[in-house]
Structures are given as C-alpha cells and as structure tokens.
Short mmCIF file of C-alpha atoms in Angstrom, two decimals:
data_model
loop_
_atom_site.label_atom_id
_atom_site.label_comp_id
_atom_site.label_asym_id
_atom_site.label_seq_id
_atom_site.Cartn_x
_atom_site.Cartn_y
_atom_site.Cartn_z
CA MET N 1 -49.08 -18.38 99.00
CA ALA N 2 -49.42 -17.20 95.47
CA TRP N 3 -46.22 -16.45 93.51
CA ARG N 4 -45.65 -12.86 92.56
CA THR N 5 -43.75 -11.64 89.53
CA SER N 6 -40.76 -10.80 91.68
CA HIS N 7 -40.60 -14.40 92.83
CA TYR N 8 -40.25 -15.57 89.21
CA VAL N 9 -37.50 -13.02 88.56
CA VAL N 10 -35.49 -14.16 91.58
CA ALA N 11 -35.91 -17.83 90.68
CA GLY N 12 -34.76 -17.17 87.11
CA THR N 13 -31.74 -15.27 88.34
CA LEU N 14 -30.74 -18.07 90.68
CA ALA N 15 -31.18 -20.67 87.95
CA GLY N 16 -29.00 -18.63 85.56
CA ALA N 17 -26.35 -18.22 88.20
CA GLY N 18 -26.34 -21.95 88.76
CA LEU N 19 -25.82 -22.60 85.05
CA LEU N 20 -22.95 -20.10 84.92
CA TRP N 21 -21.32 -21.73 87.93
CA ALA N 22 -21.65 -25.17 86.38
CA ALA N 23 -20.10 -23.90 83.13
CA HIS N 24 -17.29 -22.26 85.09
CA GLU N 25 -16.57 -25.56 86.88
CA ALA N 26 -16.54 -27.38 83.54
CA TRP N 27 -14.17 -24.82 81.94
CA SER N 28 -11.91 -24.96 84.99
CA ALA N 29 -11.64 -28.70 84.58
CA ARG N 30 -10.86 -28.57 80.87
CA GLY N 31 -9.03 -25.19 80.60
CA LEU N 32 -10.32 -21.94 79.17
CA PRO N 33 -11.01 -22.02 75.40
CA THR N 34 -8.41 -20.08 73.30
CA ALA N 35 -8.56 -18.85 69.72
CA PRO N 36 -5.70 -19.86 67.31
CA ALA N 37 -2.88 -17.30 67.14
CA ILE N 38 -2.81 -14.96 64.16
CA VAL N 39 0.64 -15.26 62.48
CA VAL N 40 1.82 -12.63 59.97
CA THR N 41 4.60 -14.19 57.86
CA SER N 42 5.36 -11.13 55.76
CA ALA N 43 3.85 -7.81 54.89
CA TYR N 44 5.39 -8.03 51.41
CA ASP N 45 5.37 -10.14 48.29
CA GLU N 46 8.90 -10.65 46.97
CA TRP N 47 10.13 -12.21 43.73
CA SER N 48 12.86 -12.02 41.08
CA ASP N 49 12.35 -10.97 37.47
CA THR N 50 14.85 -11.23 34.61
CA LEU N 51 15.24 -8.75 31.78
CA ARG N 52 14.61 -10.82 28.68
CA ALA N 53 16.09 -10.54 25.19
CA ARG N 54 14.74 -7.58 23.19
CA GLU N 55 13.00 -6.22 26.29
CA THR N 56 13.31 -2.68 27.63
CA MET N 57 13.32 -1.42 31.18
CA SER N 58 9.72 -0.34 30.66
CA ASP N 59 8.64 -3.94 30.01
CA LEU N 60 10.13 -5.20 33.25
CA LEU N 61 8.81 -2.29 35.32
CA THR N 62 5.31 -2.80 33.89
CA ARG N 63 5.29 -6.33 35.35
CA ALA N 64 6.19 -4.74 38.70
CA GLY N 65 3.29 -2.27 38.39
CA VAL N 66 5.55 0.74 37.81
CA THR N 67 3.82 2.61 34.99
CA GLY N 68 2.71 6.11 34.07
CA ARG N 69 3.82 8.80 36.52
CA ASP N 70 5.56 6.18 38.70
CA TYR N 71 7.68 5.14 35.73
CA VAL N 72 8.60 8.75 34.91
CA ALA N 73 9.51 9.40 38.55
CA PHE N 74 11.57 6.18 38.62
CA LEU N 75 13.64 7.30 35.63
CA SER N 76 14.08 10.80 37.07
CA ALA N 77 15.45 9.43 40.35
CA SER N 78 17.84 6.94 38.75
CA ARG N 79 21.38 8.18 38.15
CA ALA N 80 23.43 4.95 38.20
CA LEU N 81 21.00 2.89 36.10
CA ASP N 82 20.88 3.72 32.38
CA PRO N 83 17.79 2.02 30.86
CA ARG N 84 19.31 2.26 27.37
CA ARG N 85 22.34 0.12 28.26
CA LEU N 86 20.82 -2.72 30.23
CA ARG N 87 21.85 -6.15 29.00
CA PRO N 88 19.49 -9.15 28.82
CA GLY N 89 19.85 -11.50 31.76
CA LEU N 90 19.97 -8.85 34.49
CA VAL N 91 18.03 -10.09 37.51
CA PHE N 92 15.85 -7.59 39.40
CA HIS N 93 14.64 -8.32 42.95
CA VAL N 94 11.16 -6.87 43.47
CA ARG N 95 9.31 -6.22 46.74
CA ARG N 96 5.68 -5.10 46.91
CA LEU N 97 3.40 -4.38 49.88
CA LYS N 98 0.64 -6.99 50.09
CA GLY N 99 -2.51 -5.62 48.55
CA ASP N 100 -0.66 -2.91 46.62
CA SER N 101 -0.32 -2.97 42.82
CA VAL N 102 2.97 -1.03 42.57
CA ALA N 103 6.38 -2.33 43.62
CA GLN N 104 7.76 -0.70 46.76
CA ARG N 105 11.43 -1.56 46.07
CA LEU N 106 13.59 -2.91 43.24
CA GLY N 107 17.19 -4.07 43.46
CA VAL N 108 19.68 -5.09 40.76
CA ARG N 109 23.36 -5.98 40.56
CA THR N 110 24.88 -3.63 37.99
CA GLY N 111 28.35 -5.12 38.48
CA PRO N 112 30.27 -7.55 40.72
CA GLU N 113 30.88 -4.85 43.37
CA VAL N 114 27.72 -2.74 42.98
CA ARG N 115 24.09 -3.35 43.95
CA LEU N 116 21.51 -0.68 43.17
CA TRP N 117 18.27 -0.19 45.15
CA MET N 118 15.31 1.93 44.03
CA THR N 119 12.79 2.60 46.83
CA ARG N 120 9.33 4.12 46.35
CA LEU N 121 8.75 6.92 48.87
CA GLY N 122 4.98 7.22 48.49
CA ALA N 123 2.16 7.58 46.01
CA ASP N 124 3.32 11.00 44.83
CA SER N 125 6.71 11.37 46.54
CA GLY N 126 8.86 9.73 43.85
CA TRP N 127 11.71 7.27 44.30
CA ARG N 128 15.05 7.20 46.12
CA GLU N 129 18.19 5.63 44.64
CA THR N 130 20.72 3.87 46.90
CA VAL N 131 24.03 2.48 45.62
CA GLU N 132 25.49 -0.30 47.76
CA THR N 133 29.12 -1.38 47.49
CA ILE N 134 29.53 -5.14 47.90
CA PRO N 135 32.69 -6.10 49.83
CA TRP N 136 34.67 -9.02 48.39
CA SER N 137 37.24 -10.82 50.53
CA ARG N 138 40.52 -11.95 48.95
CA THR N 139 42.05 -15.39 49.42
CA ARG N 140 45.25 -16.83 47.96
CA LEU N 141 44.78 -20.31 46.53
CA ARG N 142 46.84 -22.70 44.46
CA ALA N 143 45.74 -24.99 41.64
CA THR N 144 47.74 -27.61 39.78
CA GLY N 145 46.95 -30.09 37.05
CA VAL N 146 48.13 -32.06 34.03
CA ILE N 147 47.37 -30.93 30.46
CA GLN N 148 46.22 -33.74 28.17
CA SER N 149 44.42 -31.87 25.40
CA ASN N 150 44.28 -28.16 26.21
CA LEU N 151 44.65 -25.77 29.11
CA TYR N 152 40.94 -25.19 29.73
CA ASP N 153 40.11 -28.92 29.85
CA ALA N 154 42.96 -29.41 32.32
CA LEU N 155 41.66 -26.58 34.52
CA ASP N 156 38.10 -27.85 34.24
CA LYS N 157 39.19 -31.28 35.43
CA ALA N 158 41.53 -30.09 38.20
CA VAL N 159 39.45 -27.25 39.63
CA PRO N 160 36.01 -28.07 41.12
CA ASP N 161 33.03 -25.70 41.16
CA SER N 162 33.58 -25.13 44.88
CA PHE N 163 36.96 -23.60 44.02
CA LEU N 164 35.84 -21.55 40.99
CA PRO N 165 32.59 -21.78 38.96
CA ASN N 166 32.80 -22.73 35.28
CA LYS N 167 32.64 -19.18 33.91
CA GLU N 168 35.48 -18.11 36.19
CA ARG N 169 37.62 -21.11 35.16
CA VAL N 170 37.36 -19.87 31.59
CA GLN N 171 38.60 -16.45 32.76
CA LEU N 172 41.50 -18.16 34.55
CA ALA N 173 42.46 -20.09 31.40
CA TRP N 174 42.47 -16.85 29.39
CA ALA N 175 44.53 -15.11 32.05
CA ILE N 176 47.19 -17.85 32.06
CA ALA N 177 47.38 -17.72 28.26
CA ASP N 178 47.82 -13.95 28.42
CA VAL N 179 50.58 -14.16 31.04
CA TYR N 180 52.56 -16.43 28.69
CA ASP N 181 51.47 -14.57 25.57
CA TRP N 182 54.95 -14.60 23.94
CA GLU N 183 56.48 -17.47 25.89
CA VAL N 184 54.04 -20.31 25.22
CA ASP N 185 51.64 -20.99 22.36
CA PHE N 186 49.01 -23.15 24.07
CA THR N 187 47.69 -24.33 20.69
CA ARG N 188 51.04 -25.79 19.53
CA ASP N 189 53.72 -25.92 22.23
CA ILE N 190 51.93 -27.98 24.87
CA ARG N 191 52.30 -31.78 24.88
CA PRO N 192 50.15 -34.34 26.74
CA GLY N 193 51.52 -34.72 30.25
CA ASP N 194 52.77 -31.13 30.63
CA ARG N 195 51.87 -29.72 34.03
CA PHE N 196 50.74 -26.33 35.24
CA GLU N 197 50.71 -24.70 38.66
CA VAL N 198 49.08 -21.34 39.38
CA LEU N 199 48.78 -19.18 42.48
CA ILE N 200 45.76 -16.89 42.29
CA GLU N 201 43.76 -14.40 44.27
CA ARG N 202 40.14 -15.54 44.57
CA LEU N 203 37.38 -13.11 45.50
CA GLU N 204 34.35 -14.11 47.60
CA SER N 205 31.23 -12.07 48.35
CA PRO N 206 29.24 -12.12 51.62
CA GLU N 207 26.63 -14.24 49.77
CA GLY N 208 29.22 -16.89 48.97
CA GLU N 209 29.79 -16.01 45.30
CA ARG N 210 33.29 -16.82 44.09
CA ARG N 211 35.20 -15.37 41.17
CA PHE N 212 38.71 -15.20 39.78
CA GLY N 213 40.70 -12.16 40.88
CA ARG N 214 44.23 -12.19 39.44
CA ILE N 215 47.27 -14.39 38.93
CA LEU N 216 50.17 -13.90 41.35
CA ALA N 217 52.53 -16.61 40.10
CA ALA N 218 52.50 -19.52 37.68
CA ARG N 219 54.56 -22.36 36.31
CA VAL N 220 53.87 -24.13 33.02
CA ASP N 221 55.97 -27.09 31.89
CA VAL N 222 56.54 -27.01 28.14
CA ALA N 223 58.09 -30.26 26.89
CA ALA N 224 59.12 -30.97 30.50
CA SER N 225 60.91 -27.60 30.75
CA PRO N 226 59.47 -25.27 33.44
CA SER N 227 58.54 -21.69 32.58
CA TYR N 228 57.87 -19.40 35.56
CA ALA N 229 55.91 -16.17 35.85
CA PHE N 230 55.87 -13.84 38.90
CA TYR N 231 53.78 -10.69 39.25
CA PHE N 232 55.86 -7.69 40.31
CA GLU N 233 55.16 -3.96 40.52
CA ASN N 234 57.92 -1.48 39.77
CA GLU N 235 58.52 1.83 41.53
CA ALA N 236 55.87 3.51 39.36
CA ALA N 237 53.31 0.92 40.60
CA ARG N 238 53.03 -0.56 37.11
CA GLY N 239 52.66 -4.31 37.44
CA GLY N 240 53.85 -7.01 35.06
CA PHE N 241 55.03 -10.62 34.92
CA TYR N 242 58.68 -11.64 35.04
CA ASP N 243 60.41 -15.00 34.79
CA ASP N 244 62.58 -16.51 37.51
CA LYS N 245 65.58 -14.50 36.28
CA GLY N 246 63.76 -11.16 36.42
CA ARG N 247 63.13 -10.82 32.67
CA SER N 248 59.82 -9.35 31.59
CA LEU N 249 57.33 -11.64 29.84
CA ARG N 250 55.79 -8.63 28.11
CA ARG N 251 56.83 -7.66 24.61
CA ALA N 252 56.07 -4.72 22.34
CA PHE N 253 53.45 -6.85 20.52
CA LEU N 254 51.02 -9.46 21.77
CA ARG N 255 51.22 -12.82 20.07
CA ALA N 256 47.58 -12.58 18.96
CA PRO N 257 44.68 -10.09 19.02
CA LEU N 258 42.28 -12.51 20.75
CA GLN N 259 42.34 -14.07 24.17
CA TYR N 260 42.84 -17.85 24.35
CA ARG N 261 42.74 -18.09 20.58
CA ARG N 262 42.48 -20.74 17.88
CA ILE N 263 44.14 -20.22 14.49
CA SER N 264 41.89 -21.28 11.62
CA SER N 265 44.01 -20.13 8.66
CA ARG N 266 47.70 -19.32 8.91
CA PHE N 267 49.81 -16.82 7.01
CA GLY N 268 50.60 -17.88 3.41
CA GLY N 269 48.75 -19.42 0.45
CA ARG N 270 45.30 -20.93 0.85
CA PHE N 271 42.20 -21.88 -1.15
CA HIS N 272 39.71 -19.03 -0.75
CA PRO N 273 36.28 -20.49 0.26
CA ILE N 274 34.26 -17.74 -1.48
CA LEU N 275 36.36 -16.91 -4.54
CA ASN N 276 37.05 -20.65 -5.10
CA LYS N 277 40.67 -20.18 -6.07
CA TRP N 278 44.12 -20.27 -4.54
CA ARG N 279 45.42 -16.91 -3.45
CA SER N 280 48.05 -15.50 -1.12
CA HIS N 281 46.79 -15.09 2.41
CA GLN N 282 48.46 -11.98 3.82
CA GLY N 283 47.39 -12.50 7.39
CA THR N 284 46.23 -14.93 10.05
CA ASP N 285 42.61 -15.90 10.67
CA TYR N 286 41.34 -16.60 14.18
CA ALA N 287 38.12 -18.55 14.58
CA ALA N 288 36.02 -17.05 17.36
CA ALA N 289 32.39 -16.53 18.35
CA TRP N 290 30.51 -13.54 17.00
CA GLY N 291 31.09 -10.52 19.25
CA THR N 292 34.37 -11.75 20.78
CA PRO N 293 36.43 -8.68 21.81
CA VAL N 294 39.40 -7.88 19.55
CA ARG N 295 42.39 -6.20 21.21
CA ALA N 296 45.16 -4.00 19.84
CA THR N 297 48.37 -6.04 19.85
CA ALA N 298 50.51 -2.98 20.64
CA ASP N 299 50.33 0.73 21.45
CA GLY N 300 49.55 2.82 18.39
CA ILE N 301 47.33 5.31 16.55
CA VAL N 302 44.21 4.38 14.57
CA THR N 303 44.72 5.31 10.90
CA PHE N 304 41.58 3.67 9.45
CA ALA N 305 38.23 2.51 10.84
CA GLY N 306 35.49 1.75 8.33
CA ARG N 307 34.30 -0.46 5.48
CA GLU N 308 37.00 -1.71 3.09
CA GLY N 309 36.04 -4.18 0.33
CA GLY N 310 36.66 -7.84 1.16
CA TYR N 311 37.91 -6.92 4.62
CA GLY N 312 34.42 -5.77 5.60
CA ASN N 313 34.67 -3.63 8.72
CA LEU N 314 38.39 -2.93 9.09
CA ILE N 315 40.66 -1.21 11.61
CA GLU N 316 44.26 -0.25 10.84
CA ILE N 317 46.65 0.86 13.58
CA ARG N 318 50.08 2.48 13.10
CA HIS N 319 52.83 1.47 15.52
CA ALA N 320 56.46 2.42 15.99
CA ASN N 321 59.25 1.34 13.60
CA GLY N 322 57.08 1.35 10.47
CA ILE N 323 54.72 -1.39 11.67
CA ARG N 324 50.96 -1.44 10.98
CA THR N 325 48.35 -3.97 12.06
CA ARG N 326 44.95 -4.64 10.49
CA TYR N 327 41.84 -6.24 11.97
CA GLY N 328 39.19 -7.34 9.45
CA HIS N 329 35.66 -8.81 9.15
CA LEU N 330 34.61 -7.05 12.39
CA SER N 331 30.96 -6.95 13.42
CA LYS N 332 31.42 -3.50 14.95
CA PHE N 333 34.00 -1.11 16.36
CA ALA N 334 34.60 -0.30 20.02
CA LYS N 335 32.65 2.69 21.28
CA GLY N 336 34.46 5.95 20.61
CA LEU N 337 36.98 4.43 18.20
CA ARG N 338 37.97 6.89 15.46
CA VAL N 339 40.86 7.80 13.18
CA GLY N 340 43.59 9.59 15.12
CA LEU N 341 42.74 7.92 18.44
CA ARG N 342 45.71 6.59 20.41
CA VAL N 343 45.10 3.05 21.70
CA SER N 344 47.04 0.92 24.18
CA GLN N 345 48.19 -2.66 23.95
CA ASP N 346 45.43 -5.09 24.99
CA GLU N 347 42.73 -2.38 24.61
CA THR N 348 39.51 -3.58 22.94
CA VAL N 349 39.17 -1.95 19.50
CA GLY N 350 36.40 -4.02 17.90
CA TYR N 351 34.41 -7.25 17.91
CA VAL N 352 34.58 -10.42 15.82
CA GLY N 353 32.11 -10.62 12.96
CA SER N 354 31.70 -11.94 9.42
CA THR N 355 31.57 -8.82 7.24
CA GLY N 356 33.17 -8.64 3.78
CA LEU N 357 34.38 -11.86 2.05
CA SER N 358 33.79 -14.20 4.96
CA THR N 359 31.98 -17.53 5.36
CA GLY N 360 31.62 -17.30 9.14
CA PRO N 361 32.60 -15.28 12.21
CA HIS N 362 36.36 -14.93 12.54
CA LEU N 363 39.07 -12.28 12.74
CA HIS N 364 41.51 -11.58 9.92
CA TYR N 365 44.73 -10.13 11.37
CA GLU N 366 47.58 -8.62 9.35
CA PHE N 367 51.04 -7.51 10.44
CA LEU N 368 52.78 -5.17 8.00
CA VAL N 369 56.40 -3.96 8.24
CA ASN N 370 57.12 -0.94 6.01
CA GLY N 371 54.03 -1.85 3.96
CA ARG N 372 54.98 -5.50 3.49
CA ALA N 373 52.85 -8.29 4.94
CA THR N 374 54.84 -10.31 7.49
CA ASN N 375 54.03 -13.45 9.42
CA PRO N 376 53.30 -12.17 12.97
CA GLN N 377 54.15 -15.60 14.38
CA ARG N 378 57.74 -15.23 13.13
CA LYS N 379 58.26 -11.52 13.85
CA ASP N 380 60.49 -10.53 16.74
CA ALA N 381 58.20 -9.03 19.37
CA GLY N 382 60.78 -6.58 20.61
CA PRO N 383 63.63 -6.59 23.14
CA VAL N 384 63.26 -8.31 26.50
CA GLN N 385 63.06 -5.85 29.39
CA ALA N 386 64.35 -6.75 32.85
CA VAL N 387 63.76 -5.63 36.41
CA PRO N 388 65.88 -2.49 37.01
CA SER N 389 69.07 -3.17 38.96
CA LYS N 390 67.99 -1.08 41.97
CA LEU N 391 64.79 -3.14 42.27
CA LYS N 392 66.46 -6.54 41.94
CA PRO N 393 66.70 -7.18 45.73
CA LEU N 394 62.99 -6.35 46.16
CA PHE N 395 62.07 -8.59 43.23
CA GLU N 396 64.14 -11.46 44.57
CA THR N 397 62.45 -11.25 47.99
CA MET N 398 59.02 -11.23 46.37
CA ARG N 399 59.96 -14.11 44.02
CA VAL N 400 61.06 -16.34 46.90
CA GLN N 401 57.84 -15.63 48.81
CA LEU N 402 55.60 -16.38 45.81
CA LEU N 403 57.58 -19.50 44.91
CA ALA N 404 57.07 -20.84 48.44
CA GLU N 405 53.30 -20.56 47.94
CA LEU N 406 53.36 -21.80 44.36
CA GLU N 407 55.40 -24.90 45.19
CA PRO N 408 54.81 -25.56 48.89
CA SER N 409 56.16 -29.12 48.70
CA LEU N 410 59.56 -27.65 47.87
CA ARG N 411 59.45 -25.12 50.71
CA ALA N 412 59.19 -26.60 54.22
CA GLY N 413 56.63 -24.91 56.38
CA ALA N 414 54.97 -23.00 53.51
CA ALA N 415 51.17 -22.93 53.66
CA ALA N 416 48.92 -22.76 50.62
CA ALA N 417 45.52 -24.04 49.56
CA ARG N 418 45.78 -26.79 46.97
CA VAL N 419 43.40 -28.18 44.40
CA GLU N 420 44.26 -31.49 42.72
#
C-alpha cells in the first residue's frame, strides 16, 4: 500500500512525541534545569565625601551631581545648614539611585547632637530638610592615675581609647585644670608621683561614639596633700565646684586667660627678641597655637578692641575695683566683640595670633590695678565664697555621695567604674 501524505504527518508526530517523552524521562532523572537567581544588593550607590580645605559647599555638591537648578533648590530648602560657615573636615554621606547622575540624599553631622538630612523630592520638586536629634546616653565613670611629667601625659597613660578617645582626653585635662584654676598651677605645683582621681559623666551615642561630658568630682594630690572638688548647684541652679569644706573654688579672676596653659615669659624684666634690648615686661606671655581661644579672666566691659602699636590686635576689659586686663598679639577678635560690650568670665573674646612686635603665636596678658601693671600670679583673686548656710545639709549629702563614687575603696559597697 502506498504511503499517503497523512501517513508521513502521523509518523512524524509520533516520532516527535517519542523524543519529547525521552527528554522528559531524562529531565525527571536529573531534575528540571533552573536559571541562577537574580540578586539585587542595593538600588543605590552610597559613599562619604569630606569638605576639603579652601573648598565651598558648591565644590562638594558638584561631586554629588547637585548643580544648576538642583543646587539653587538645595540652598533654598536648607535652613539649618549655612554654606558660608562650613568648616573643613565635615563628612557628608551621599546616596544616589543607581543610574542617576544626581544625589538623592545627603547627610551631615553639624554637631555632636545634630544630624542633618537633605532629600531630593524629584527632578523639579526641590529638596526636603530633616533635622535629626542624636540621643547620647550618660554614664558615670572614674579614672585615676599618677602624674610623672604633666596632667595630660598622666591621663593619656591611665585612660585607654575605649574609655575616652584622644581628643576627649585633652578636653578632660583642660576641664580638670579649669576646676582647679586658682587652687593648683599644673605647670609648677605638681611633683612626680602626685596622684589624681576624677569622677566624670561620659556620653555615648547609638553608634558607639564616646566623648567627655562633665566633671562631677575630683581629687588632686599636690605635694602629697589632697585637694578635693565637688560639683554642686545652688538654689538658683547655678553650678560650681566646692572643696570638701564647702568653699567655692571659683574666684573673681581666672588664673590665666588660656585653658591648660604654658607660660613662656613671666612678669618682669626680659630681653626683647625683636628690639634686641632689655626692657620691663609688664605682663605674662602664654605660648599657644595660632587660633587658640582667649577667654576673659573676669566679668567686665570692653573698653578697647583694635590695633595698638606693638600689642598688635589688642583687647582691654574694665573690671570692678579699678582693675583692667589686656590681651595682645591676637589673630582676630570674637564675633560681635565691640567697645561697650559686657563680657562674662571664661567667655571667648579673641584668638591667639602673632600681630604687633611678636616672633611667634602667643598671648600677651596684662593685669592693671588703678593703671599700674601688676603680676597676675601674685594678685589676690578675690574673697572665697562658701555654700550658703541653708544649703549646707544638701551639700553635705551630695558630697558624701560623690565621695563614695570617687573613692570607692574607702566606701564599702560603693560601685563605680575604674580605669587604672
């Protein structure tokens, strides 16, 4: 019988079916083939960028693709970020949608407690500013050590980075020196082997950053004689440090106009390095880095702020009882400082420089009583104030509590963190 076309079609169909069945059996034996999974790790590119020296906000935003109308909209939306006052070293966190040329979000820490976010809403919708407050937890900790050369070296040796980072240890050293401003001169009074103990509040952020908060109590041995300091707030909520007998450690005048200072030329005669002759030195010189903040040593009114011959940039402040103080060779004055302005003790009035007759950055400080130059290191700083009688019981209770934490080995059952 001759084969018709239909016979060939049926035979081909059967043969194809047989091949499919054979392939199915083979796949069943080995498992069905699967394509590799598609994994999306992130829809964004993220990186950090640092504002460099002599750069502007525009330079950094250009690297993030924020230019032209986007840049104008960015500035219009920002209220908490002033592009004219950004300091070099600020780190910006940038996020950009993959494939896009313009950043979608920028974040920056404008202070220890504040993080600022700028979010792009769309191509022509502008930006939205969000200010985030960073919560810092407070912990009381105790540190103790032995001074061999100076206070900072002792702190640096006794306190590890896990307790406080280096920059914060410097702040702690300055704070201790300020607490004992008129009680202890850490450049002259301390002897090798003198000990210190300090109870502080340490702040820690959710990211694990640690910084110095404030001093609560301290003890510094000067020539083996202990000197205590306890923080106490009076009924007006004004805090200050008092010794173990309730006497204030604060005086009418600070010992020096710089924090944690170093005297380079004392009051009296000296050989002038520029004029090359001996002349009377009517003040005290403090060696310090350019730009170091200079503080008013007492409450007063600014009577001069400007250029004055060999002093260079000079500030003069009038205080009570016929006393005036002068601050010379400044690089610049504090913002807003002017004649007639009332300033408070410890307020920054200017910054160390080398203007006038000066061979290097330092502060020239004068202390005048009724127009006569006086050695500030010998001048009585004013009467000692004490805790008011009606607050004595409250102070005593607080002192005992702080002492138990400051010296736990002397108080059974007291608990405190310790760093050796």
